[in-house]
Amino acid sequence: MHVIHSGNVNVNTQGDYAPVTEEMGVRLPLLALLAKEPAHGYELKQALELTFGAAYPSPNIGQIYVTLGRLEKDGLVRAVAVEQSNRPNKKVYYLTEDGREALTTWADGIVEGPRVRDEFFMKLVLAPMTGIADRSALIGRQTRHFLGIMRDLHHLAETTPPEDRFAHLLIEGAMLHLQADLDWLERCREELT
Amino acid sequence: MSNDPVVRTVNLVKIYQNGGVPVPAVRGIDLSVEPGSFTAITGPSGSGKSTLVHMLGGLDPRTSGEIWMSGKRVDTLSESAWALLRRERIGLVFQFFNLIGNMTVADNVELPALLAGATPREARERREYLLGELGLADRADDSPTRLAGGEQQRVALARALANRPSLLLADEPTGNLDSRNTRDVLRLLSQVHKDGQTIIMVTHDARVASLADRLVTLLDGQIVDDGSIPAPRRRPLGRAGDVIELHG
C-alpha cells in the first residue's frame, strides 16, 4: 500500500499535492486481499472500505474491475465464473503463483524515504540571487502555509471517529511530517537569513 | 468592550546583565494584539520569545519601551499593581505551575474565579467544565502534589482560564504532554478561542500553533515574520481520504 500525505508531499506553488505513483495504487491492496481468499469485485471494495474507513478514498467499483482486468492480463490473478440463479454469472478472482510472488516482493520491499529535492528549497536558495524574493519572507510564508495544512489535519482528526484507528494513524503521521518540515524551515531561517 | 488592542508594545527592549556583560534578549518589539485574536509566537531557542511573554505578564521588568493593555500603560506599574492586574485580567500558563499544594485541584482552579468575584456556584461550574474538558474531572479532589507533570500543567491551564481573563498568556503549554493530553488541551484552546478568548502563546508545537490566527516569528530578539495563518486554498477536507490519497 502506498500512501502519501500532505506532510510528506511537495506542496507546490498552487498549494496542490503532488500525485502519487500509479504503480502501488489499488493493485497491491487487491492482491493482498485476494491472498487471503478468492473474492469478487464488490467484496473487494467492501473489504477495502472496512479496513481503511475514512482514510481510504473508496475506489469506485469501475476502478476495481479495471484494475482486476489488468491484473488478470498480467497473469497475477485468474477469474472463474460462478453461476448464480436468477442473475448473470459473477466472476470470482483468485491469486496466481505470479500474483503471490508480486505480493511478496512488494511486502518485502522498502518504501522510498522522504524527498530530498525540494522545490521550496530551490526557491529559497535561488530566488534571492535573482533579487526577486527575500528568504525571510519565503520562509515565513511557507511556515504559515504549512500551519494552515496542519489546522486542516487537526480538524480532520477531530471529525474522524476515534474507532477509525488506521485513519488516525495516517493523520498523525502527516502531522509529524509537517512538524518536521516546520522544524526544518526554522533551521533554514537560522542558517540562511 | 473597548476597541483598544488587548496588548500593545512600543519598541520593547530587554537586556539582561550577565556578569557585567549586557545580553540583549528582546530588541525593539512593536506588537499589537486585538481582542479575540489568537497569536502564536515561535522562534528558535534564545530568540527572546519567553522573555517577551514574561514581560507581557509583568513577571520580568522591561529595560525600555512601553507595554499597554487595553489602552492603559502597564510597564510602569509596581509589582503589587501587576499582581492585581494579573489576578483580574491575565491568565498565565508558564513552565512553572505554582499550584498550591495544600489545596485540592478543584480549589486551585476555583480560586482565581472566586477572587475575581464569581459566585461559588459559577466558580464550581466553570471548574467542572474546564477540568472535564482536560480529562481531569476525577482528579478534582486530589492534591496537585499527587499529580504527574502533565496533569499539573493541565490544571495550570484550567486555573488560568477559570477567570475568563482578558488575556491568556502561555509559554509552551503542551511542553510536558503526551499526544492524547495535547489533544484535550488543543480542543479546549480552540473552544475558548471560539468563545472570544484572546490568546498569546509561545509554542514549538505546530499542532498548537496551527490553531492560531496569526504567527509571529522571533529571531535574535526581533520580529522577523508576522502574518496570518492562511486558510488552505483547497476545499475544506471532509475525511482522511482527501489528504491521504491512494490511486489505482
CSV table of C-alpha atoms in Angstrom, one decimal:
chain,number,residue,atom,x,y,z
A,1,MET,CA,0.0,0.0,0.0
A,2,HIS,CA,1.5,3.3,-1.0
A,3,VAL,CA,0.1,6.1,1.0
A,4,ILE,CA,1.0,9.7,0.7
A,5,HIS,CA,0.1,12.5,2.9
A,6,SER,CA,0.3,16.2,2.9
A,7,GLY,CA,3.3,16.5,5.2
A,8,ASN,CA,5.4,14.3,3.0
A,9,VAL,CA,4.4,15.8,-0.2
A,10,ASN,CA,5.9,18.6,-2.1
A,11,VAL,CA,3.4,21.4,-1.8
A,12,ASN,CA,3.9,23.4,-4.9
A,13,THR,CA,3.1,27.0,-5.7
A,14,GLN,CA,-0.6,26.2,-6.3
A,15,GLY,CA,-0.8,24.6,-3.0
A,16,ASP,CA,-1.7,21.3,-4.7
A,17,TYR,CA,-0.5,17.9,-3.6
A,18,ALA,CA,2.0,16.1,-5.8
A,19,PRO,CA,0.5,13.0,-7.5
A,20,VAL,CA,1.1,9.5,-6.1
A,21,THR,CA,2.8,6.9,-8.2
A,22,GLU,CA,0.4,4.8,-10.1
A,23,GLU,CA,2.2,1.5,-9.6
A,24,MET,CA,1.4,0.8,-5.9
A,25,GLY,CA,-2.2,2.1,-6.3
A,26,VAL,CA,-5.0,-0.2,-5.9
A,27,ARG,CA,-3.3,-3.2,-7.5
A,28,LEU,CA,-1.4,-4.4,-4.5
A,29,PRO,CA,-4.2,-3.9,-1.9
A,30,LEU,CA,-6.3,-6.0,-4.2
A,31,LEU,CA,-3.6,-8.7,-4.5
A,32,ALA,CA,-3.2,-8.6,-0.7
A,33,LEU,CA,-6.9,-9.1,-0.1
A,34,LEU,CA,-7.0,-11.9,-2.7
A,35,ALA,CA,-4.1,-13.6,-0.9
A,36,LYS,CA,-6.5,-14.2,2.0
A,37,GLU,CA,-9.3,-15.7,-0.1
A,38,PRO,CA,-10.8,-15.5,-3.6
A,39,ALA,CA,-13.4,-12.8,-3.9
A,40,HIS,CA,-15.5,-10.9,-6.5
A,41,GLY,CA,-15.1,-7.2,-7.2
A,42,TYR,CA,-17.7,-5.9,-4.9
A,43,GLU,CA,-16.5,-7.9,-2.0
A,44,LEU,CA,-13.0,-6.4,-2.5
A,45,LYS,CA,-14.5,-2.9,-2.5
A,46,GLN,CA,-16.3,-3.6,0.8
A,47,ALA,CA,-13.2,-5.2,2.3
A,48,LEU,CA,-11.1,-2.1,1.5
A,49,GLU,CA,-13.7,0.2,3.0
A,50,LEU,CA,-14.0,-1.9,6.1
A,51,THR,CA,-10.2,-1.9,6.6
A,52,PHE,CA,-9.4,1.7,6.0
A,53,GLY,CA,-12.6,3.5,6.8
A,54,ALA,CA,-12.4,7.2,6.2
A,55,ALA,CA,-8.7,7.0,5.4
A,56,TYR,CA,-9.5,5.3,2.1
A,57,PRO,CA,-10.9,7.3,-0.7
A,58,SER,CA,-13.0,4.4,-1.8
A,59,PRO,CA,-12.2,3.5,-5.4
A,60,ASN,CA,-15.4,3.1,-7.3
A,61,ILE,CA,-16.4,-0.4,-8.5
A,62,GLY,CA,-15.4,0.5,-12.0
A,63,GLN,CA,-11.8,1.3,-11.0
A,64,ILE,CA,-11.7,-2.0,-9.2
A,65,TYR,CA,-12.9,-4.0,-12.2
A,66,VAL,CA,-10.5,-2.2,-14.5
A,67,THR,CA,-7.6,-3.0,-12.1
A,68,LEU,CA,-8.7,-6.6,-11.8
A,69,GLY,CA,-8.8,-6.8,-15.6
A,70,ARG,CA,-5.2,-5.5,-15.8
A,71,LEU,CA,-4.1,-7.9,-13.1
A,72,GLU,CA,-5.6,-10.7,-15.0
A,73,LYS,CA,-3.9,-9.7,-18.2
A,74,ASP,CA,-0.6,-9.6,-16.4
A,75,GLY,CA,-1.2,-13.1,-15.1
A,76,LEU,CA,-1.3,-12.1,-11.4
A,77,VAL,CA,-4.9,-13.1,-10.9
A,78,ARG,CA,-7.3,-15.5,-12.6
A,79,ALA,CA,-11.1,-15.3,-12.7
A,80,VAL,CA,-13.6,-18.1,-12.7
A,81,ALA,CA,-17.3,-17.6,-13.5
A,82,VAL,CA,-19.6,-18.7,-10.8
A,83,GLU,CA,-23.2,-19.4,-11.8
A,84,GLN,CA,-25.9,-17.6,-9.8
A,85,SER,CA,-29.6,-18.4,-10.0
A,86,ASN,CA,-31.7,-15.6,-11.5
A,87,ARG,CA,-28.6,-13.4,-12.1
A,88,PRO,CA,-25.8,-13.2,-14.5
A,89,ASN,CA,-22.7,-15.2,-13.6
A,90,LYS,CA,-20.2,-13.4,-11.3
A,91,LYS,CA,-16.5,-13.5,-11.6
A,92,VAL,CA,-14.6,-14.7,-8.6
A,93,TYR,CA,-10.9,-13.8,-8.7
A,94,TYR,CA,-8.1,-15.7,-7.1
A,95,LEU,CA,-4.4,-15.1,-6.8
A,96,THR,CA,-2.0,-16.9,-9.2
A,97,GLU,CA,1.5,-18.1,-8.2
A,98,ASP,CA,2.9,-15.0,-10.0
A,99,GLY,CA,0.5,-12.8,-8.1
A,100,ARG,CA,1.7,-14.2,-4.8
A,101,GLU,CA,5.3,-13.6,-5.8
A,102,ALA,CA,4.5,-10.0,-6.8
A,103,LEU,CA,2.8,-9.5,-3.4
A,104,THR,CA,5.8,-11.0,-1.6
A,105,THR,CA,8.2,-8.7,-3.5
A,106,TRP,CA,6.1,-5.8,-2.6
A,107,ALA,CA,5.8,-6.7,1.1
A,108,ASP,CA,9.5,-7.3,1.4
A,109,GLY,CA,10.5,-4.2,-0.4
A,110,ILE,CA,11.4,-1.0,1.3
A,111,VAL,CA,9.5,2.2,0.7
A,112,GLU,CA,11.1,5.4,-0.6
A,113,GLY,CA,12.2,7.8,2.2
A,114,PRO,CA,11.4,11.4,2.3
A,115,ARG,CA,12.0,13.7,-0.6
A,116,VAL,CA,15.4,15.3,-0.9
A,117,ARG,CA,15.0,17.5,-3.9
A,118,ASP,CA,12.6,20.1,-2.6
A,119,GLU,CA,11.0,22.7,-4.8
A,120,PHE,CA,10.8,25.1,-1.9
A,121,PHE,CA,14.5,24.7,-1.2
A,122,MET,CA,15.3,25.5,-4.8
A,123,LYS,CA,13.3,28.7,-4.4
A,124,LEU,CA,14.9,29.5,-1.1
A,125,VAL,CA,18.4,29.2,-2.5
A,126,LEU,CA,18.0,30.6,-5.9
A,127,ALA,CA,15.3,33.3,-5.7
A,128,PRO,CA,17.3,35.8,-3.6
A,129,MET,CA,20.1,35.5,-6.0
A,130,THR,CA,17.9,37.0,-8.7
A,131,GLY,CA,16.6,39.7,-6.4
A,132,ILE,CA,13.0,38.6,-6.8
A,133,ALA,CA,12.4,37.3,-3.3
A,134,ASP,CA,13.6,37.6,0.2
A,135,ARG,CA,14.5,34.5,2.1
A,136,SER,CA,12.9,35.5,5.4
A,137,ALA,CA,9.7,36.3,3.6
A,138,LEU,CA,9.8,33.0,1.7
A,139,ILE,CA,10.3,31.0,4.9
A,140,GLY,CA,7.6,33.0,6.8
A,141,ARG,CA,5.0,32.4,4.1
A,142,GLN,CA,5.8,28.7,3.8
A,143,THR,CA,5.7,28.2,7.5
A,144,ARG,CA,2.3,29.8,7.8
A,145,HIS,CA,1.1,27.8,4.8
A,146,PHE,CA,2.2,24.6,6.5
A,147,LEU,CA,0.4,25.6,9.6
A,148,GLY,CA,-2.8,26.1,7.6
A,149,ILE,CA,-2.4,22.5,6.4
A,150,MET,CA,-1.8,21.4,10.0
A,151,ARG,CA,-5.0,23.1,11.0
A,152,ASP,CA,-6.8,21.1,8.3
A,153,LEU,CA,-5.3,17.9,9.6
A,154,HIS,CA,-6.3,18.8,13.1
A,155,HIS,CA,-9.9,19.4,12.0
A,156,LEU,CA,-9.8,16.1,10.1
A,157,ALA,CA,-8.6,14.3,13.2
A,158,GLU,CA,-11.4,15.9,15.3
A,159,THR,CA,-14.1,14.8,12.8
A,160,THR,CA,-12.8,11.3,12.2
A,161,PRO,CA,-14.4,8.8,14.6
A,162,PRO,CA,-12.0,7.5,17.2
A,163,GLU,CA,-12.5,3.9,16.2
A,164,ASP,CA,-11.0,4.6,12.8
A,165,ARG,CA,-7.6,3.8,14.1
A,166,PHE,CA,-5.9,3.5,10.7
A,167,ALA,CA,-7.2,6.8,9.6
A,168,HIS,CA,-6.0,8.4,12.9
A,169,LEU,CA,-2.5,6.9,12.5
A,170,LEU,CA,-2.3,8.3,9.0
A,171,ILE,CA,-3.3,11.7,10.0
A,172,GLU,CA,-0.9,11.6,12.9
A,173,GLY,CA,1.9,10.6,10.5
A,174,ALA,CA,1.0,13.5,8.3
A,175,MET,CA,1.2,15.8,11.3
A,176,LEU,CA,4.5,14.6,12.4
A,177,HIS,CA,5.9,15.0,8.8
A,178,LEU,CA,4.6,18.6,8.8
A,179,GLN,CA,6.2,19.2,12.2
A,180,ALA,CA,9.5,18.1,10.8
A,181,ASP,CA,9.1,20.3,7.8
A,182,LEU,CA,8.4,23.2,10.1
A,183,ASP,CA,11.4,22.5,12.3
A,184,TRP,CA,13.5,22.4,9.1
A,185,LEU,CA,12.2,25.7,8.0
A,186,GLU,CA,13.3,27.1,11.3
A,187,ARG,CA,16.7,25.7,10.7
A,188,CYS,CA,16.8,27.3,7.3
A,189,ARG,CA,15.9,30.6,8.9
A,190,GLU,CA,18.7,30.3,11.4
A,191,GLU,CA,21.3,29.4,8.8
A,192,LEU,CA,20.2,31.5,5.8
A,193,THR,CA,18.7,34.7,7.0
B,1,MET,CA,-15.6,46.4,25.4
B,2,SER,CA,-13.1,49.0,24.1
B,3,ASN,CA,-11.6,48.8,20.7
B,4,ASP,CA,-8.1,49.2,22.1
B,5,PRO,CA,-5.7,46.4,21.5
B,6,VAL,CA,-5.6,43.9,24.4
B,7,VAL,CA,-1.8,44.3,24.3
B,8,ARG,CA,0.4,46.8,22.5
B,9,THR,CA,4.1,47.1,22.9
B,10,VAL,CA,6.2,50.0,21.7
B,11,ASN,CA,9.9,49.4,21.0
B,12,LEU,CA,10.1,46.9,23.8
B,13,VAL,CA,13.6,46.0,24.9
B,14,LYS,CA,15.0,43.6,27.5
B,15,ILE,CA,18.7,43.4,28.2
B,16,TYR,CA,20.0,41.0,30.8
B,17,GLN,CA,23.3,41.6,32.6
B,18,ASN,CA,25.4,38.5,32.6
B,19,GLY,CA,28.5,39.1,34.8
B,20,GLY,CA,28.6,42.7,33.7
B,21,VAL,CA,28.1,41.8,30.1
B,22,PRO,CA,24.8,43.1,28.6
B,23,VAL,CA,22.9,40.4,26.8
B,24,PRO,CA,20.1,41.7,24.7
B,25,ALA,CA,17.2,39.2,24.7
B,26,VAL,CA,14.4,41.4,23.2
B,27,ARG,CA,15.5,44.1,20.8
B,28,GLY,CA,12.8,46.5,20.0
B,29,ILE,CA,9.4,44.8,19.6
B,30,ASP,CA,6.3,46.5,18.3
B,31,LEU,CA,3.4,44.2,18.7
B,32,SER,CA,-0.3,44.8,18.7
B,33,VAL,CA,-2.8,42.2,19.7
B,34,GLU,CA,-6.5,42.7,19.0
B,35,PRO,CA,-9.3,41.4,21.3
B,36,GLY,CA,-10.4,37.9,20.5
B,37,SER,CA,-7.3,37.1,18.4
B,38,PHE,CA,-5.1,34.1,18.9
B,39,THR,CA,-1.4,34.8,18.3
B,40,ALA,CA,1.2,32.1,18.3
B,41,ILE,CA,4.8,33.2,18.9
B,42,THR,CA,7.6,31.0,17.7
B,43,GLY,CA,11.3,31.1,17.0
B,44,PRO,CA,14.4,29.2,17.9
B,45,SER,CA,15.5,28.9,21.5
B,46,GLY,CA,17.2,32.1,22.6
B,47,SER,CA,15.2,34.2,20.2
B,48,GLY,CA,13.5,36.1,23.1
B,49,LYS,CA,10.0,34.6,22.9
B,50,SER,CA,9.8,33.5,26.5
B,51,THR,CA,11.3,36.8,27.7
B,52,LEU,CA,8.7,38.7,25.7
B,53,VAL,CA,5.7,36.9,27.2
B,54,HIS,CA,7.2,37.2,30.7
B,55,MET,CA,7.4,40.9,30.2
B,56,LEU,CA,3.8,40.9,29.0
B,57,GLY,CA,2.8,39.1,32.1
B,58,GLY,CA,4.7,41.5,34.3
B,59,LEU,CA,7.0,38.7,35.5
B,60,ASP,CA,10.1,40.3,34.2
B,61,PRO,CA,10.6,44.1,34.0
B,62,ARG,CA,11.3,45.7,30.7
B,63,THR,CA,14.6,47.5,30.1
B,64,SER,CA,13.0,50.1,27.9
B,65,GLY,CA,9.9,50.7,25.7
B,66,GLU,CA,6.3,50.6,26.6
B,67,ILE,CA,3.6,48.0,27.3
B,68,TRP,CA,-0.1,48.9,27.0
B,69,MET,CA,-3.0,46.8,28.0
B,70,SER,CA,-6.5,47.7,26.7
B,71,GLY,CA,-5.5,51.3,26.4
B,72,LYS,CA,-3.7,51.6,29.7
B,73,ARG,CA,0.1,51.8,30.2
B,74,VAL,CA,1.3,49.0,32.4
B,75,ASP,CA,5.1,48.7,32.1
B,76,THR,CA,5.4,51.5,34.7
B,77,LEU,CA,3.2,49.6,37.3
B,78,SER,CA,4.6,48.5,40.7
B,79,GLU,CA,4.9,44.8,41.4
B,80,SER,CA,1.7,44.8,43.5
B,81,ALA,CA,-0.2,46.6,40.8
B,82,TRP,CA,1.0,44.0,38.3
B,83,ALA,CA,-0.2,41.3,40.7
B,84,LEU,CA,-3.6,42.8,40.8
B,85,LEU,CA,-3.7,43.2,37.0
B,86,ARG,CA,-2.8,39.5,36.6
B,87,ARG,CA,-5.5,38.5,39.1
B,88,GLU,CA,-8.1,40.5,37.3
B,89,ARG,CA,-7.1,40.3,33.6
B,90,ILE,CA,-4.4,37.9,32.8
B,91,GLY,CA,-4.4,34.1,32.8
B,92,LEU,CA,-0.9,32.7,32.9
B,93,VAL,CA,0.4,29.2,31.9
B,94,PHE,CA,4.1,29.0,32.2
B,95,GLN,CA,6.6,26.3,32.6
B,96,PHE,CA,6.4,26.6,36.4
B,97,PHE,CA,2.9,25.8,37.6
B,98,ASN,CA,2.8,27.3,41.1
B,99,LEU,CA,-0.2,25.2,42.1
B,100,ILE,CA,-1.0,25.4,45.8
B,101,GLY,CA,-0.1,22.0,47.4
B,102,ASN,CA,-2.3,22.1,50.4
B,103,MET,CA,-5.4,22.9,48.4
B,104,THR,CA,-7.3,20.4,46.2
B,105,VAL,CA,-7.1,20.6,42.4
B,106,ALA,CA,-10.7,21.9,42.4
B,107,ASP,CA,-9.9,24.7,44.8
B,108,ASN,CA,-6.8,25.7,42.9
B,109,VAL,CA,-8.9,26.1,39.8
B,110,GLU,CA,-11.8,27.9,41.5
B,111,LEU,CA,-9.7,30.3,43.5
B,112,PRO,CA,-9.0,32.8,40.7
B,113,ALA,CA,-12.7,33.0,39.8
B,114,LEU,CA,-13.7,33.5,43.4
B,115,LEU,CA,-11.0,36.2,43.8
B,116,ALA,CA,-12.4,37.9,40.8
B,117,GLY,CA,-15.9,38.0,42.3
B,118,ALA,CA,-17.6,35.0,40.8
B,119,THR,CA,-20.2,33.3,43.0
B,120,PRO,CA,-19.2,29.9,44.4
B,121,ARG,CA,-21.6,28.2,42.1
B,122,GLU,CA,-20.3,30.0,39.0
B,123,ALA,CA,-16.7,29.1,40.0
B,124,ARG,CA,-17.7,25.5,40.6
B,125,GLU,CA,-19.4,25.2,37.2
B,126,ARG,CA,-16.6,26.8,35.4
B,127,ARG,CA,-14.1,24.5,37.2
B,128,GLU,CA,-16.1,21.4,36.4
B,129,TYR,CA,-16.3,22.4,32.7
B,130,LEU,CA,-12.6,23.1,32.5
B,131,LEU,CA,-11.4,20.0,34.3
B,132,GLY,CA,-13.8,17.9,32.4
B,133,GLU,CA,-12.5,19.2,29.0
B,134,LEU,CA,-9.0,18.5,30.1
B,135,GLY,CA,-9.7,14.9,31.2
B,136,LEU,CA,-9.1,15.7,34.9
B,137,ALA,CA,-12.6,15.5,36.4
B,138,ASP,CA,-11.6,12.6,38.5
B,139,ARG,CA,-8.6,14.4,40.0
B,140,ALA,CA,-10.6,17.3,41.4
B,141,ASP,CA,-10.3,16.2,45.0
B,142,ASP,CA,-6.6,15.3,44.8
B,143,SER,CA,-3.7,17.5,45.9
B,144,PRO,CA,-1.8,18.8,43.0
B,145,THR,CA,1.4,17.3,44.5
B,146,ARG,CA,0.0,13.9,43.8
B,147,LEU,CA,-0.3,14.7,40.1
B,148,ALA,CA,2.1,13.9,37.3
B,149,GLY,CA,3.8,16.9,35.5
B,150,GLY,CA,1.5,16.7,32.5
B,151,GLU,CA,-1.6,16.7,34.8
B,152,GLN,CA,-0.3,19.7,36.8
B,153,GLN,CA,0.3,21.5,33.5
B,154,ARG,CA,-3.3,21.0,32.5
B,155,VAL,CA,-4.5,22.1,36.0
B,156,ALA,CA,-2.5,25.3,35.5
B,157,LEU,CA,-4.3,25.8,32.2
B,158,ALA,CA,-7.7,25.3,33.8
B,159,ARG,CA,-6.7,27.7,36.6
B,160,ALA,CA,-5.6,30.3,34.0
B,161,LEU,CA,-8.9,30.1,32.2
B,162,ALA,CA,-11.1,30.0,35.3
B,163,ASN,CA,-11.5,33.7,35.4
B,164,ARG,CA,-12.2,34.2,31.7
B,165,PRO,CA,-9.2,36.6,31.6
B,166,SER,CA,-8.9,39.3,29.0
B,167,LEU,CA,-5.7,37.7,28.0
B,168,LEU,CA,-4.4,34.2,28.2
B,169,LEU,CA,-0.6,34.2,28.2
B,170,ALA,CA,1.0,30.8,27.7
B,171,ASP,CA,4.6,29.6,27.3
B,172,GLU,CA,4.8,26.1,25.8
B,173,PRO,CA,1.5,24.9,27.4
B,174,THR,CA,1.8,21.5,25.8
B,175,GLY,CA,5.5,21.0,26.6
B,176,ASN,CA,5.0,18.1,29.1
B,177,LEU,CA,2.1,16.4,27.5
B,178,ASP,CA,1.7,13.2,25.5
B,179,SER,CA,-0.4,13.3,22.4
B,180,ARG,CA,-3.7,12.4,23.9
B,181,ASN,CA,-3.4,15.1,26.6
B,182,THR,CA,-2.2,17.5,24.0
B,183,ARG,CA,-5.4,16.8,22.0
B,184,ASP,CA,-7.5,17.7,25.1
B,185,VAL,CA,-5.6,21.0,25.5
B,186,LEU,CA,-5.9,21.8,21.8
B,187,ARG,CA,-9.7,21.2,21.9
B,188,LEU,CA,-10.1,23.4,24.9
B,189,LEU,CA,-8.0,26.2,23.5
B,190,SER,CA,-9.8,26.1,20.3
B,191,GLN,CA,-13.1,26.2,22.2
B,192,VAL,CA,-12.2,29.2,24.4
B,193,HIS,CA,-10.8,31.0,21.4
B,194,LYS,CA,-14.1,30.5,19.6
B,195,ASP,CA,-15.8,32.0,22.6
B,196,GLY,CA,-13.7,35.1,22.2
B,197,GLN,CA,-10.7,34.4,24.5
B,198,THR,CA,-7.7,36.5,23.5
B,199,ILE,CA,-4.6,34.3,23.5
B,200,ILE,CA,-0.9,34.9,23.1
B,201,MET,CA,1.1,31.7,23.2
B,202,VAL,CA,4.7,30.7,22.8
B,203,THR,CA,4.9,27.3,21.2
B,204,HIS,CA,7.1,25.0,19.2
B,205,ASP,CA,4.3,22.6,18.7
B,206,ALA,CA,2.9,23.1,15.2
B,207,ARG,CA,-0.4,21.5,16.2
B,208,VAL,CA,-0.9,24.2,18.8
B,209,ALA,CA,0.4,27.0,16.6
B,210,SER,CA,-2.0,25.9,13.8
B,211,LEU,CA,-5.0,26.9,15.9
B,212,ALA,CA,-3.8,30.5,16.0
B,213,ASP,CA,-5.0,33.2,13.6
B,214,ARG,CA,-1.6,34.7,13.4
B,215,LEU,CA,2.0,33.6,13.7
B,216,VAL,CA,4.8,35.9,14.9
B,217,THR,CA,8.3,34.6,14.5
B,218,LEU,CA,11.2,35.9,16.5
B,219,LEU,CA,14.9,35.7,15.8
B,220,ASP,CA,17.6,37.3,17.9
B,221,GLY,CA,15.0,39.3,19.9
B,222,GLN,CA,13.3,40.8,16.9
B,223,ILE,CA,10.2,40.0,14.9
B,224,VAL,CA,11.2,38.6,11.5
B,225,ASP,CA,7.9,37.4,10.3
B,226,ASP,CA,4.4,38.4,11.3
B,227,GLY,CA,1.3,37.3,9.3
B,228,SER,CA,-1.9,35.4,9.4
B,229,ILE,CA,-2.1,31.7,9.1
B,230,PRO,CA,-4.0,31.3,5.8
B,231,ALA,CA,-6.9,29.1,5.2
B,232,PRO,CA,-5.8,26.4,2.8
B,233,ARG,CA,-6.6,27.2,-0.8
B,234,ARG,CA,-8.0,23.8,-1.2
B,235,ARG,CA,-11.6,23.0,-0.4
B,236,PRO,CA,-12.1,22.0,3.2
B,237,LEU,CA,-11.2,18.5,4.0
B,238,GLY,CA,-14.1,16.2,4.7
B,239,ARG,CA,-12.3,13.0,5.5
B,240,ALA,CA,-8.9,11.4,5.7
B,241,GLY,CA,-9.2,10.2,2.2
B,242,ASP,CA,-8.9,13.8,1.0
B,243,VAL,CA,-5.5,14.1,2.5
B,244,ILE,CA,-4.3,10.6,2.2
B,245,GLU,CA,-4.5,9.5,-1.3
B,246,LEU,CA,-4.5,6.1,-2.9
B,247,HIS,CA,-4.6,5.9,-6.6
B,248,GLY,CA,-5.2,2.9,-8.8
